Tab-separated table of C-alpha atoms in Angstrom:
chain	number	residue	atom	x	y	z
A	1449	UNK	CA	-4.654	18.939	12.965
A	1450	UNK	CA	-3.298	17.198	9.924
A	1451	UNK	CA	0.516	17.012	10.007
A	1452	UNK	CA	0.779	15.963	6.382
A	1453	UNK	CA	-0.875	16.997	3.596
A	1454	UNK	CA	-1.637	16.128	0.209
A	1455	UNK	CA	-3.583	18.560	-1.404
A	1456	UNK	CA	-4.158	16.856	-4.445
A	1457	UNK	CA	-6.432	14.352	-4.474
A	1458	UNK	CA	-6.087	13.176	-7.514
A	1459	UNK	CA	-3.574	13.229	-10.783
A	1460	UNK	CA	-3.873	12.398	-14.378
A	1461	UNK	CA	-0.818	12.030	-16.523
A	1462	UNK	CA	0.209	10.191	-19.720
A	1463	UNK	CA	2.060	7.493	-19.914
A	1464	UNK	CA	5.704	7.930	-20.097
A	1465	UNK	CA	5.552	11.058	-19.005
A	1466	UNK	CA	6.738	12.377	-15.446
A	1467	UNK	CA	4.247	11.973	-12.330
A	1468	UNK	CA	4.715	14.791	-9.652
A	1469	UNK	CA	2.963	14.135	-6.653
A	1470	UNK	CA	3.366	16.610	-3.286
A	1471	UNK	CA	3.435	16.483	0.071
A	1472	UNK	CA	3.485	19.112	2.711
A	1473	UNK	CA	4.128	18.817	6.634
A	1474	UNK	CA	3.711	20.753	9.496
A	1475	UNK	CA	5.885	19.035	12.431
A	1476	UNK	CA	9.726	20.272	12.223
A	1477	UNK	CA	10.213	17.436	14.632
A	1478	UNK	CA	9.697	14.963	11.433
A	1479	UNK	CA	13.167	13.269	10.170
A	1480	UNK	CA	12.230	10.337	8.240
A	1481	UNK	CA	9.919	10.416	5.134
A	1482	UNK	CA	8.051	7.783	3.481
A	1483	UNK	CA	5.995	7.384	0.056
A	1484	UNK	CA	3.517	4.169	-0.099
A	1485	UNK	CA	1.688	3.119	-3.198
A	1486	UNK	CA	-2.033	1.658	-2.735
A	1487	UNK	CA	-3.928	-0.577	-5.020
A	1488	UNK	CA	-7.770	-1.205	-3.784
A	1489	UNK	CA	-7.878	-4.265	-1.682
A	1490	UNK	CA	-4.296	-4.178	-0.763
A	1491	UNK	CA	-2.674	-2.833	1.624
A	1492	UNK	CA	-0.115	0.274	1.324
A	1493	UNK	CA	3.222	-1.141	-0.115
A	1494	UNK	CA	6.439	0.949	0.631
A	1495	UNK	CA	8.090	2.560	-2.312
A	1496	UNK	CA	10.784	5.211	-1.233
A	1497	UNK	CA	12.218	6.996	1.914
A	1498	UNK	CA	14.099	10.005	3.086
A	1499	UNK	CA	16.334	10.901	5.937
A	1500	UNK	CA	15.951	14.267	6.546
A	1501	UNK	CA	19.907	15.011	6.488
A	1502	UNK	CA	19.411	14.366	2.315
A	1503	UNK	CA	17.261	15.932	0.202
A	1504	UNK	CA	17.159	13.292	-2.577
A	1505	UNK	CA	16.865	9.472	-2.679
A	1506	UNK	CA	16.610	7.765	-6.114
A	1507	UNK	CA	15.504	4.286	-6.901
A	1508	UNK	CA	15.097	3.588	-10.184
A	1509	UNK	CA	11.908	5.056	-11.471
A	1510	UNK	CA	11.329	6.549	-8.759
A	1511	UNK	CA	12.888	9.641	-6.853
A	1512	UNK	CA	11.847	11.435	-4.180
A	1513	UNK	CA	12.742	15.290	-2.755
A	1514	UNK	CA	13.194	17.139	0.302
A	1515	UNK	CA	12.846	20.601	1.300
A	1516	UNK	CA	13.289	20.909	4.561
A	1517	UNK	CA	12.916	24.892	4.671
A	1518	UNK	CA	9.707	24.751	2.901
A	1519	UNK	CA	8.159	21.482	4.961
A	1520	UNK	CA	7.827	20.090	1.224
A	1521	UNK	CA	8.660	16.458	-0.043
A	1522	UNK	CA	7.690	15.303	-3.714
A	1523	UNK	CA	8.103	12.144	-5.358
A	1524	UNK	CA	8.601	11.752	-8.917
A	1525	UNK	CA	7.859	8.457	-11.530
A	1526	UNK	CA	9.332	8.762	-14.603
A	1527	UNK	CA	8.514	7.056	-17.229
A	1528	UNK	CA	5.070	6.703	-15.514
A	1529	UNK	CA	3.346	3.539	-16.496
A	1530	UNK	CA	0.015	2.217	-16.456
A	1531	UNK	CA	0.575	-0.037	-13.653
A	1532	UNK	CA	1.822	2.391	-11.393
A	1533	UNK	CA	-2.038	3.448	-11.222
A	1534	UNK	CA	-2.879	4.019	-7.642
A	1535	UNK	CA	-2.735	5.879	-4.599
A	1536	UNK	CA	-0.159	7.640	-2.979
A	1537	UNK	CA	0.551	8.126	0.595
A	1538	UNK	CA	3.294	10.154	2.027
A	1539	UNK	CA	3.867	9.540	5.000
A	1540	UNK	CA	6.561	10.956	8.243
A	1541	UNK	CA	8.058	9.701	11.821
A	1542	UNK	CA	9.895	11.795	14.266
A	1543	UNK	CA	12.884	11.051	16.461
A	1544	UNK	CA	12.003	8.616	18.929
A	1545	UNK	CA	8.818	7.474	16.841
A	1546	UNK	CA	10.532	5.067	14.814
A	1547	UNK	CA	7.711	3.072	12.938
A	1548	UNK	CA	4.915	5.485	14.134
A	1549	UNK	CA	4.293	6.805	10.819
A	1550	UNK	CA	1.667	10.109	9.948
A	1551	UNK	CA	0.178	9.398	6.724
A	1552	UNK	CA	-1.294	12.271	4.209
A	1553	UNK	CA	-4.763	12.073	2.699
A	1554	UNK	CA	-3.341	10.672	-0.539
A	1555	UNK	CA	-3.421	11.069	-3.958
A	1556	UNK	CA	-4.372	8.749	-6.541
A	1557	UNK	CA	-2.561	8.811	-9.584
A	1558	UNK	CA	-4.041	7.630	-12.827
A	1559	UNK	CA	-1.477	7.134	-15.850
A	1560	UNK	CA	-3.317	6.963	-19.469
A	1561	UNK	CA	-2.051	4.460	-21.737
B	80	UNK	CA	10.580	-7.798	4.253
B	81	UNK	CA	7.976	-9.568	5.673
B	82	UNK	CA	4.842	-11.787	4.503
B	83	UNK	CA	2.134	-10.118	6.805
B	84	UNK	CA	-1.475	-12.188	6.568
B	85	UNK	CA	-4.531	-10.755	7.767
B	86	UNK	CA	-7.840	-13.009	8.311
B	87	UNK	CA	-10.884	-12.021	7.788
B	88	UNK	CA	-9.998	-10.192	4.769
B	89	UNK	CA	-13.457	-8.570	4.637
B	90	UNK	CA	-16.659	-9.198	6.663
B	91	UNK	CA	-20.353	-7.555	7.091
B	92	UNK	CA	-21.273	-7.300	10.973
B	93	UNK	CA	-24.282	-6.010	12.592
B	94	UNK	CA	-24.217	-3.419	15.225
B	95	UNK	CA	-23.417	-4.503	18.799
B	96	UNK	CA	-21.474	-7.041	17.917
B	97	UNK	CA	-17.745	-7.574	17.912
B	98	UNK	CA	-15.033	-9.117	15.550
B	99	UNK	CA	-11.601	-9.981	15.939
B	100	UNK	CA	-9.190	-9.389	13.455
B	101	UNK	CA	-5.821	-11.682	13.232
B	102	UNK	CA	-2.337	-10.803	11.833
B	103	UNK	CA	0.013	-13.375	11.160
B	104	UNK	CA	3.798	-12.820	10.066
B	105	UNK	CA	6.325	-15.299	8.584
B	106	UNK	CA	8.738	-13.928	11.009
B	107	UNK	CA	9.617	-12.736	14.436
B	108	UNK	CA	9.353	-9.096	15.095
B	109	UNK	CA	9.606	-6.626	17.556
B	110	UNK	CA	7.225	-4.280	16.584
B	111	UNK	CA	3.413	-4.376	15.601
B	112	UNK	CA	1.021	-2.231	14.769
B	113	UNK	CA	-2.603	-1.632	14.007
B	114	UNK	CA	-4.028	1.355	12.070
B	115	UNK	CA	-7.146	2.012	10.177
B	116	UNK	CA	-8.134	3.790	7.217
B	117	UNK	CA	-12.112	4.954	7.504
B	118	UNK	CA	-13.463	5.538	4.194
B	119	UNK	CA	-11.779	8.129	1.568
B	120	UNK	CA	-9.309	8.658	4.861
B	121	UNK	CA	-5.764	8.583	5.676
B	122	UNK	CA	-4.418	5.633	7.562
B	123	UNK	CA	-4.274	6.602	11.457
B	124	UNK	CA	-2.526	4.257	14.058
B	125	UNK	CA	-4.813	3.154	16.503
B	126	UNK	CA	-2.474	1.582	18.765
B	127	UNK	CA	1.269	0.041	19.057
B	128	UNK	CA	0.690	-3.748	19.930
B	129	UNK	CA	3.439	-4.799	22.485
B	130	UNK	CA	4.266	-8.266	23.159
B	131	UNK	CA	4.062	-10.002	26.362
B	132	UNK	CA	2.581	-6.648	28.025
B	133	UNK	CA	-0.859	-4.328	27.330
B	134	UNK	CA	-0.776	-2.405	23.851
B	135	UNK	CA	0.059	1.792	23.621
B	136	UNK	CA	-3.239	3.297	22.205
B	137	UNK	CA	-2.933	6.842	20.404
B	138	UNK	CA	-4.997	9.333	21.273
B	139	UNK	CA	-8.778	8.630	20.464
B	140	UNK	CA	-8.313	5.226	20.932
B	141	UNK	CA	-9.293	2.919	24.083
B	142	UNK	CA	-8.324	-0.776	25.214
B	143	UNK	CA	-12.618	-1.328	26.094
B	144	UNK	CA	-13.320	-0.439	22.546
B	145	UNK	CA	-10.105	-2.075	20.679
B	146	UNK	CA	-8.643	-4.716	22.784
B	147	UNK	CA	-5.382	-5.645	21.629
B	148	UNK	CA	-3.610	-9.133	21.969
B	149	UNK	CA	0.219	-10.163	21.054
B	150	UNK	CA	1.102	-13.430	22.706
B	151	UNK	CA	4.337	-13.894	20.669
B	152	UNK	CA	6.746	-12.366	18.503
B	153	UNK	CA	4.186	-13.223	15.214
B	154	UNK	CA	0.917	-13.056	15.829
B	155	UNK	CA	-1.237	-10.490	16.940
B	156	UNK	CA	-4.757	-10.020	17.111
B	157	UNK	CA	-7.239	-7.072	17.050
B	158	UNK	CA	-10.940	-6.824	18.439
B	159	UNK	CA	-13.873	-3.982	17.382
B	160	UNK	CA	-16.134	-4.153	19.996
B	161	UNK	CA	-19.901	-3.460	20.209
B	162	UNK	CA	-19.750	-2.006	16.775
B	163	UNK	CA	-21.333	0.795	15.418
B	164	UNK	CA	-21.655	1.825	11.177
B	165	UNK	CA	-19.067	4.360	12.140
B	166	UNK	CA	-16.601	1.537	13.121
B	167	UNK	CA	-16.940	0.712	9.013
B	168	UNK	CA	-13.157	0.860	7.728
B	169	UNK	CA	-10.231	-0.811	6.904
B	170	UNK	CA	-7.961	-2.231	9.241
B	171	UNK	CA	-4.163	-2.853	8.760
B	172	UNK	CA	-1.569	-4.610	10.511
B	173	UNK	CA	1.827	-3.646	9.982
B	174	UNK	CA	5.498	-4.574	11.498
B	175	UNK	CA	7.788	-1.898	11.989
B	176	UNK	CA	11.271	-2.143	10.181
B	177	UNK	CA	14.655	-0.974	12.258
B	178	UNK	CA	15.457	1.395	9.323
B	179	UNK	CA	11.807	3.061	10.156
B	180	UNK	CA	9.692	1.246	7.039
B	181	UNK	CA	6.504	-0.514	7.994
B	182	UNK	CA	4.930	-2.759	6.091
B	183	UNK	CA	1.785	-3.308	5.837
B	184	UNK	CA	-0.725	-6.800	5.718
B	185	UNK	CA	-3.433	-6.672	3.106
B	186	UNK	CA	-5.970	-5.616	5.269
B	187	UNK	CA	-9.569	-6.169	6.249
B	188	UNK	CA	-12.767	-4.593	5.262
B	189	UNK	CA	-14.707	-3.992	7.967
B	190	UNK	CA	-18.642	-2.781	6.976
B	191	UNK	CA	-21.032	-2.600	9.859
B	192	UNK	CA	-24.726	-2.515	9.645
């Protein structure tokens, strides 16, 4: 049973433009929400997190959303550059399960020069 | 943050043999954790490594098949045993933030024949 989901594998987008990538989750008992960016041969690098009693955290580039009715976070890069190029992994804990992050599938994001 | 180093980075082992995978971190912390990321998978936590007592294995995952080791507060080590190609993955060490980030060593590449 996969309690987060990112059904997009994969997204293409120009650069400058805005990058939207989803993320869908099943477990209401989920309160803290993470986005991680990948490169190949690194390991996941945290970007962005969200307390569930928001519904938006901003830093710089970067913002992400909640929607806690609809089980829906999104994260959003704009400008999108060519460097920010890899995959995405959202990712959620639950009260007492600090640290013990679920991770989605991921997406990877390619930005066109 | 933390500077999380992972040795080997990658390594080609034959089946029926095991490897041992070591995390190192530039500072003390309380929590540890290993997870793995098969091939075009999400990252799943195999187990919470616990210092100065045995490790907390998630479901699917057994001490005979992943023994765990933390002798101190920086250093923690992970074993594949009597490997099989299916054991072929990625695996990640990570410490575990109070505010509920993890972050994440650079990994090691894991390819069993």
């Amino acid at each position: 049973d996969q309690q987060v989901k990112q059904n997009s594998p994969s997204l293409s987008v120009q650069e400058g433009r805005i990058s939207i990538l989803n993320c869908d989750y099943t477990n209401s008992m989920f309160d803290y929400f993470l986005w991680y960016k990948k490169y190949p041969a690194e390991g996941p690098t945290f970007l962005i997190s969200i307390s569930s009693i928001k519904d938006k955290n901003e830093d710089g580039r970067f913002t992400v959303f909640l929607n806690k009715s609809a089980k829906h976070l999104s994260l959003h890069i704009v400008p999108s550059q060519p460097g920010d190029s890899a995959v995405y992994f959202c990712a959620a804990s639950g009260r007492g399960a600090t640290n013990k992050l679920i991770f989605g599938t991921g997406t990877l994001l390619a930005v066109q020069p | 943050s933390a500077v999380i180093s992972q040795k080997p980075s990658r390594d080609i082992c034959q089946r029926g043999t095991s490897l041992t995978i070591q995390c190192q971190v530039d500072s003390q912390v309380t929590m540890m954790f290993w997870y793995r990321q098969q091939p075009g998978q999400s990252l799943t936590l195999i187990a919470t490594a616990n210092q100065g007592s045995e490790a907390t294995y998630e479901s699917g995952f057994v001490i005979d098949k992943f023994p765990i080791s933390r002798p101190n507060l920086t250093f923690s080590t992970l074993t594949v045993s009597n490997m099989s190609p299916e054991d072929s993955s990625i695996y990640l060490c990570s410490v575990g933030w109070q505010t509920g980030e993890l972050f994440f060593g650079e990994g090691s590449r894991l390819t069993v024949l």
